[in-house]
Amino acid sequence: MTKISDYLSKSAVENIQAALARAEETSEYSALLSLTKERAMERAYAVDSGEITGRLAGVPFVVKDNFLAYGAPTTAASKFLQDFYTPLQATAVEKLEAEGAICIGKANLDAFAHGGSTENSAFGPTKNAHDKSRVAGGSSGGSAVVTALDVVPFALGTDTGGSIRQPASFNGVYGVKPTYGTVSRFGVVAMASSTDTIGCFATCAGDAELVMDIMAGRDERDGTTLPDFFAPETVKPGQKIGLIKEFMSDDVDQAVRQRTLEYVDRLKAAGHSVEEVSMPMVKYALPMYYVIVPAEVSSNLARYDGVRYGTRAEGVKSLGELYGKSRDKGFVDENKLRIMVGSYVLSSGYFDAYYQQAQKARTLLIDEYRRLFDEYDVLIGPVAPTTAFKLGENTDDPVKMYLADIMTVPASLAGLPSISVPAGVDESGLPIGVQLTGWRKSDANLLALAKSMEVTE
Amino acid sequence: MSRIIDYMTQISNEDVLRLAQLSSLELEEGEIETLRTHLEGVINHVDELAELDTEGVEPTYQVTDLQNVSRDDTVIDYGVSREQLLACAPDQQDNSVKVPKVL
């Protein structure tokens, strides 16, 4: 797979033409919803003429289609926004463009980022880069696949409960979910405001580090961004690492456990210490997540009413009917389910038993992490219990689908940085990722550690 | 005090319609049964939380300890014109977003 440095030595026009051609060549994967050809070529000429410069001058990238970006509609893979052209861009996109990077297209996702397989896209599922009969993972499936297929050296995604890490694992690329508040969420379609994060996919840890370094930072337009803290580090020797016992049970695919243990052996050989740790609260992370996130989804998605933007249902007579019908037609089933679960857990009589209880449980989960990170630098485990599953395998049962996120939601609920690192394949050649998680603001350490562990070919 | 779950939460079609109304969703008849089954599945899954003893535990709504983030009450120029924003609306008239009669 290509790296950012492979592009820096070539002309931007050549890079962009090659990326667009590769995107068309791989269209059968349905990884991209649109190409931003015209704008990308304009910017490429501007890079070659020296008008645009920067650390990523002429490097092509793709954004998940829930980022506001010029040159194509921002659909969030929904019918609601299928014709929505943004009048402004996301901060993350602006920052990359300021360094000369060139967006060539917008990647498929589960509609409004609700899902773990990209099968909830209103425009059809994305196929896995290694096996077209299998899912890409999700919700940032398209971004993971274009990175794995070498269309672009990096792509942007959002991770609310695993939406970067899990597809990264399923497609054999790096995926970074930063500390909550590292990258501005301004201009990104909101899902669950208390766990939404912006991150990236890349083919090596060094590239992911560079992209995060550019995107990170305080933004006045997102009040939850943290003061600037991200800065690339060199790896700290002799780190103390905890292997999460609960994620290594018999319920987890044998190959997944095996690759994780091999990575652990390599960490030990590199002079780090690894010991088993227990996190009893992770058992409750999924139920917590599926109370808190739908609650936030139900309020964030209230804005889609067919009035100020998006698609409006035809032939309606009243304002109430306009809202109700536009929302029924604009959302996919999983959007409706999550909105209604949110309405359920927030409704009077249930608020304490579900919503408040989940937020209290979240405190207990965070306390558990805090105690472990008093002693350990990093926690390790698999990213997902399986490799990529078959298309259609889990679509009839939402809870079964949610189980694919069981190892990624805990860090999201606690706002912790967590990255997915390629760690080999199973017997069918399907990729497996390991997950490195750290305490808040230790993002750079995770990337430095992953970089130090890379096998140089 | 911890509670033990010894029941299954049942969701009826009426519950689905009530939740749809709270959610401003005008569902079609054919959607109700699938949503009912899925809702029941999710609610029963999250019911596991009731086992946890959370007596005296403070809830966490915000994970990075931010409190009351405020900014100056000043106009920020985002470089977006009124015309551009209106152009996003499905229906406009007289420099306004147009909707069906409210009353």
mmCIF file of N, CA and C in Angstrom, chain A residues 192-267:
data_model
loop_
_atom_site.group_PDB
_atom_site.id
_atom_site.type_symbol
_atom_site.label_atom_id
_atom_site.label_comp_id
_atom_site.label_asym_id
_atom_site.label_seq_id
_atom_site.Cartn_x
_atom_site.Cartn_y
_atom_site.Cartn_z
ATOM 1 N N ALA A 192 -23.838 11.442 18.133
ATOM 2 C CA ALA A 192 -23.980 11.482 19.584
ATOM 3 C C ALA A 192 -22.893 12.430 20.098
ATOM 4 N N SER A 193 -23.324 13.612 20.493
ATOM 5 C CA SER A 193 -22.357 14.678 20.760
ATOM 6 C C SER A 193 -21.380 14.371 21.886
ATOM 7 N N SER A 194 -21.732 13.484 22.812
ATOM 8 C CA SER A 194 -20.811 13.240 23.924
ATOM 9 C C SER A 194 -19.758 12.189 23.595
ATOM 10 N N THR A 195 -19.891 11.486 22.456
ATOM 11 C CA THR A 195 -18.836 10.528 22.085
ATOM 12 C C THR A 195 -18.333 10.684 20.647
ATOM 13 N N ASP A 196 -18.936 11.557 19.842
ATOM 14 C CA ASP A 196 -18.483 11.747 18.455
ATOM 15 C C ASP A 196 -17.031 12.233 18.415
ATOM 16 N N THR A 197 -16.208 11.561 17.620
ATOM 17 C CA THR A 197 -14.835 12.036 17.415
ATOM 18 C C THR A 197 -14.496 11.964 15.931
ATOM 19 N N ILE A 198 -13.518 12.765 15.542
ATOM 20 C CA ILE A 198 -13.050 12.818 14.155
ATOM 21 C C ILE A 198 -11.664 12.198 14.122
ATOM 22 N N GLY A 199 -11.464 11.265 13.210
ATOM 23 C CA GLY A 199 -10.146 10.640 13.113
ATOM 24 C C GLY A 199 -9.846 10.231 11.687
ATOM 25 N N CYS A 200 -8.877 9.325 11.538
ATOM 26 C CA CYS A 200 -8.460 8.993 10.176
ATOM 27 C C CYS A 200 -8.066 7.536 10.006
ATOM 28 N N PHE A 201 -7.999 7.149 8.736
ATOM 29 C CA PHE A 201 -7.461 5.862 8.297
ATOM 30 C C PHE A 201 -6.161 6.148 7.554
ATOM 31 N N ALA A 202 -5.178 5.270 7.711
ATOM 32 C CA ALA A 202 -3.924 5.436 6.966
ATOM 33 C C ALA A 202 -3.289 4.063 6.797
ATOM 34 N N THR A 203 -2.260 4.005 5.951
ATOM 35 C CA THR A 203 -1.617 2.715 5.701
ATOM 36 C C THR A 203 -0.411 2.498 6.604
ATOM 37 N N CYS A 204 -0.009 3.529 7.347
ATOM 38 C CA CYS A 204 1.065 3.356 8.333
ATOM 39 C C CYS A 204 0.845 4.332 9.481
ATOM 40 N N ALA A 205 1.448 4.037 10.621
ATOM 41 C CA ALA A 205 1.224 4.844 11.823
ATOM 42 C C ALA A 205 1.769 6.260 11.653
ATOM 43 N N GLY A 206 2.877 6.382 10.934
ATOM 44 C CA GLY A 206 3.486 7.701 10.736
ATOM 45 C C GLY A 206 2.561 8.641 9.970
ATOM 46 N N ASP A 207 1.878 8.113 8.959
ATOM 47 C CA ASP A 207 0.947 8.944 8.190
ATOM 48 C C ASP A 207 -0.250 9.349 9.049
ATOM 49 N N ALA A 208 -0.734 8.412 9.849
ATOM 50 C CA ALA A 208 -1.868 8.719 10.731
ATOM 51 C C ALA A 208 -1.465 9.828 11.710
ATOM 52 N N GLU A 209 -0.241 9.745 12.189
ATOM 53 C CA GLU A 209 0.280 10.752 13.123
ATOM 54 C C GLU A 209 0.322 12.134 12.471
ATOM 55 N N LEU A 210 0.787 12.180 11.234
ATOM 56 C CA LEU A 210 0.875 13.460 10.517
ATOM 57 C C LEU A 210 -0.520 14.055 10.302
ATOM 58 N N VAL A 211 -1.460 13.232 9.884
ATOM 59 C CA VAL A 211 -2.822 13.716 9.625
ATOM 60 C C VAL A 211 -3.467 14.210 10.922
ATOM 61 N N MET A 212 -3.251 13.463 12.012
ATOM 62 C CA MET A 212 -3.818 13.891 13.296
ATOM 63 C C MET A 212 -3.169 15.194 13.761
ATOM 64 N N ASP A 213 -1.875 15.312 13.542
ATOM 65 C CA ASP A 213 -1.154 16.518 13.939
ATOM 66 C C ASP A 213 -1.743 17.749 13.232
ATOM 67 N N ILE A 214 -2.125 17.571 11.977
ATOM 68 C CA ILE A 214 -2.690 18.684 11.206
ATOM 69 C C ILE A 214 -4.131 18.988 11.658
ATOM 70 N N MET A 215 -4.907 17.953 11.903
ATOM 71 C CA MET A 215 -6.330 18.184 12.221
ATOM 72 C C MET A 215 -6.573 18.620 13.662
ATOM 73 N N ALA A 216 -5.701 18.196 14.583
ATOM 74 C CA ALA A 216 -5.953 18.423 16.010
ATOM 75 C C ALA A 216 -5.886 19.903 16.363
ATOM 76 N N GLY A 217 -6.592 20.272 17.406
ATOM 77 C CA GLY A 217 -6.441 21.615 17.946
ATOM 78 C C GLY A 217 -7.756 22.265 18.301
ATOM 79 N N ARG A 218 -7.648 23.211 19.194
ATOM 80 C CA ARG A 218 -8.794 23.975 19.675
ATOM 81 C C ARG A 218 -9.457 24.715 18.518
ATOM 82 N N ASP A 219 -10.776 24.689 18.486
ATOM 83 C CA ASP A 219 -11.527 25.419 17.465
ATOM 84 C C ASP A 219 -12.654 26.165 18.169
ATOM 85 N N GLU A 220 -12.673 27.459 18.023
ATOM 86 C CA GLU A 220 -13.714 28.269 18.665
ATOM 87 C C GLU A 220 -15.111 27.847 18.226
ATOM 88 N N ARG A 221 -15.202 27.192 17.078
ATOM 89 C CA ARG A 221 -16.509 26.825 16.557
ATOM 90 C C ARG A 221 -17.014 25.482 17.108
ATOM 91 N N ASP A 222 -16.173 24.827 17.899
ATOM 92 C CA ASP A 222 -16.615 23.627 18.615
ATOM 93 C C ASP A 222 -16.178 23.780 20.067
ATOM 94 N N GLY A 223 -17.147 24.133 20.910
ATOM 95 C CA GLY A 223 -16.863 24.429 22.315
ATOM 96 C C GLY A 223 -16.301 23.255 23.097
ATOM 97 N N THR A 224 -16.400 22.044 22.559
ATOM 98 C CA THR A 224 -15.880 20.888 23.297
ATOM 99 C C THR A 224 -14.453 20.527 22.896
ATOM 100 N N THR A 225 -13.855 21.263 21.951
ATOM 101 C CA THR A 225 -12.452 20.948 21.624
ATOM 102 C C THR A 225 -11.563 21.318 22.805
ATOM 103 N N LEU A 226 -10.544 20.498 23.025
ATOM 104 C CA LEU A 226 -9.618 20.711 24.130
ATOM 105 C C LEU A 226 -8.531 21.691 23.708
ATOM 106 N N PRO A 227 -7.901 22.357 24.685
ATOM 107 C CA PRO A 227 -6.751 23.195 24.328
ATOM 108 C C PRO A 227 -5.710 22.323 23.603
ATOM 109 N N ASP A 228 -4.961 22.918 22.686
ATOM 110 C CA ASP A 228 -3.979 22.163 21.881
ATOM 111 C C ASP A 228 -3.092 21.291 22.771
ATOM 112 N N PHE A 229 -2.997 20.028 22.440
ATOM 113 C CA PHE A 229 -2.107 19.148 23.214
ATOM 114 C C PHE A 229 -1.374 18.147 22.342
ATOM 115 N N PHE A 230 -1.889 17.860 21.148
ATOM 116 C CA PHE A 230 -1.322 16.767 20.355
ATOM 117 C C PHE A 230 0.015 17.183 19.753
ATOM 118 N N ALA A 231 1.034 16.386 20.007
ATOM 119 C CA ALA A 231 2.342 16.600 19.368
ATOM 120 C C ALA A 231 3.011 15.246 19.227
ATOM 121 N N PRO A 232 3.503 14.912 18.012
ATOM 122 C CA PRO A 232 4.143 13.615 17.806
ATOM 123 C C PRO A 232 5.261 13.363 18.817
ATOM 124 N N GLU A 233 5.367 12.114 19.240
ATOM 125 C CA GLU A 233 6.364 11.743 20.256
ATOM 126 C C GLU A 233 7.265 10.633 19.726
ATOM 127 N N THR A 234 8.388 10.444 20.401
ATOM 128 C CA THR A 234 9.170 9.235 20.131
ATOM 129 C C THR A 234 8.738 8.215 21.180
ATOM 130 N N VAL A 235 8.882 6.945 20.844
ATOM 131 C CA VAL A 235 8.316 5.927 21.720
ATOM 132 C C VAL A 235 9.059 5.867 23.061
ATOM 133 N N LYS A 236 8.265 5.811 24.122
ATOM 134 C CA LYS A 236 8.815 5.701 25.473
ATOM 135 C C LYS A 236 9.180 4.227 25.695
ATOM 136 N N PRO A 237 10.417 3.938 26.103
ATOM 137 C CA PRO A 237 10.796 2.529 26.273
ATOM 138 C C PRO A 237 10.159 1.914 27.520
ATOM 139 N N GLY A 238 10.060 0.598 27.518
ATOM 140 C CA GLY A 238 9.610 -0.148 28.698
ATOM 141 C C GLY A 238 8.240 0.228 29.210
ATOM 142 N N GLN A 239 7.267 0.322 28.318
ATOM 143 C CA GLN A 239 5.918 0.694 28.752
ATOM 144 C C GLN A 239 5.224 -0.486 29.439
ATOM 145 N N LYS A 240 4.317 -0.127 30.342
ATOM 146 C CA LYS A 240 3.514 -1.152 31.035
ATOM 147 C C LYS A 240 2.179 -1.267 30.323
ATOM 148 N N ILE A 241 1.908 -2.465 29.842
ATOM 149 C CA ILE A 241 0.728 -2.665 29.014
ATOM 150 C C ILE A 241 -0.180 -3.729 29.628
ATOM 151 N N GLY A 242 -1.467 -3.457 29.647
ATOM 152 C CA GLY A 242 -2.441 -4.410 30.190
ATOM 153 C C GLY A 242 -3.247 -5.055 29.072
ATOM 154 N N LEU A 243 -3.310 -6.376 29.104
ATOM 155 C CA LEU A 243 -4.120 -7.110 28.123
ATOM 156 C C LEU A 243 -5.493 -7.370 28.750
ATOM 157 N N ILE A 244 -6.546 -6.834 28.131
ATOM 158 C CA ILE A 244 -7.884 -6.930 28.727
ATOM 159 C C ILE A 244 -8.429 -8.358 28.609
ATOM 160 N N LYS A 245 -8.526 -8.995 29.767
ATOM 161 C CA LYS A 245 -8.913 -10.404 29.857
ATOM 162 C C LYS A 245 -10.283 -10.690 29.246
ATOM 163 N N GLU A 246 -11.231 -9.784 29.529
ATOM 164 C CA GLU A 246 -12.609 -9.995 29.074
ATOM 165 C C GLU A 246 -12.713 -10.047 27.547
ATOM 166 N N PHE A 247 -11.722 -9.471 26.848
ATOM 167 C CA PHE A 247 -11.768 -9.456 25.382
ATOM 168 C C PHE A 247 -11.026 -10.639 24.769
ATOM 169 N N MET A 248 -10.575 -11.571 25.624
ATOM 170 C CA MET A 248 -9.830 -12.723 25.125
ATOM 171 C C MET A 248 -10.552 -14.024 25.476
ATOM 172 N N SER A 249 -11.868 -13.935 25.677
ATOM 173 C CA SER A 249 -12.632 -15.126 26.065
ATOM 174 C C SER A 249 -12.872 -16.044 24.861
ATOM 175 N N ASP A 250 -13.451 -17.185 25.133
ATOM 176 C CA ASP A 250 -13.729 -18.164 24.072
ATOM 177 C C ASP A 250 -14.735 -17.666 23.038
ATOM 178 N N ASP A 251 -15.502 -16.628 23.405
ATOM 179 C CA ASP A 251 -16.467 -16.069 22.445
ATOM 180 C C ASP A 251 -15.780 -15.349 21.294
ATOM 181 N N VAL A 252 -14.503 -15.072 21.480
ATOM 182 C CA VAL A 252 -13.756 -14.327 20.464
ATOM 183 C C VAL A 252 -13.088 -15.325 19.515
ATOM 184 N N ASP A 253 -13.152 -15.050 18.214
ATOM 185 C CA ASP A 253 -12.537 -15.941 17.220
ATOM 186 C C ASP A 253 -11.116 -16.322 17.628
ATOM 187 N N GLN A 254 -10.807 -17.594 17.407
ATOM 188 C CA GLN A 254 -9.489 -18.088 17.799
ATOM 189 C C GLN A 254 -8.361 -17.331 17.080
ATOM 190 N N ALA A 255 -8.543 -17.088 15.786
ATOM 191 C CA ALA A 255 -7.504 -16.393 15.012
ATOM 192 C C ALA A 255 -7.302 -14.967 15.540
ATOM 193 N N VAL A 256 -8.393 -14.342 15.959
ATOM 194 C CA VAL A 256 -8.313 -12.978 16.489
ATOM 195 C C VAL A 256 -7.476 -12.982 17.775
ATOM 196 N N ARG A 257 -7.752 -13.971 18.648
ATOM 197 C CA ARG A 257 -6.984 -14.077 19.896
ATOM 198 C C ARG A 257 -5.518 -14.378 19.602
ATOM 199 N N GLN A 258 -5.313 -15.271 18.640
ATOM 200 C CA GLN A 258 -3.955 -15.678 18.291
ATOM 201 C C GLN A 258 -3.122 -14.492 17.797
ATOM 202 N N ARG A 259 -3.671 -13.708 16.881
ATOM 203 C CA ARG A 259 -2.933 -12.555 16.339
ATOM 204 C C ARG A 259 -2.675 -11.526 17.449
ATOM 205 N N THR A 260 -3.638 -11.385 18.357
ATOM 206 C CA THR A 260 -3.467 -10.439 19.464
ATOM 207 C C THR A 260 -2.302 -10.893 20.352
ATOM 208 N N LEU A 261 -2.269 -12.191 20.656
ATOM 209 C CA LEU A 261 -1.193 -12.715 21.509
ATOM 210 C C LEU A 261 0.170 -12.602 20.827
ATOM 211 N N GLU A 262 0.188 -12.759 19.507
ATOM 212 C CA GLU A 262 1.458 -12.588 18.784
ATOM 213 C C GLU A 262 1.940 -11.139 18.870
ATOM 214 N N TYR A 263 0.987 -10.214 18.761
ATOM 215 C CA TYR A 263 1.363 -8.798 18.888
ATOM 216 C C TYR A 263 1.902 -8.531 20.299
ATOM 217 N N VAL A 264 1.254 -9.154 21.291
ATOM 218 C CA VAL A 264 1.700 -9.024 22.680
ATOM 219 C C VAL A 264 3.147 -9.544 22.816
ATOM 220 N N ASP A 265 3.424 -10.670 22.178
ATOM 221 C CA ASP A 265 4.784 -11.230 22.223
ATOM 222 C C ASP A 265 5.797 -10.268 21.612
ATOM 223 N N ARG A 266 5.376 -9.642 20.537
ATOM 224 C CA ARG A 266 6.292 -8.682 19.889
ATOM 225 C C ARG A 266 6.513 -7.455 20.768
ATOM 226 N N LEU A 267 5.466 -7.032 21.487
ATOM 227 C CA LEU A 267 5.627 -5.901 22.424
ATOM 228 C C LEU A 267 6.636 -6.264 23.511
#
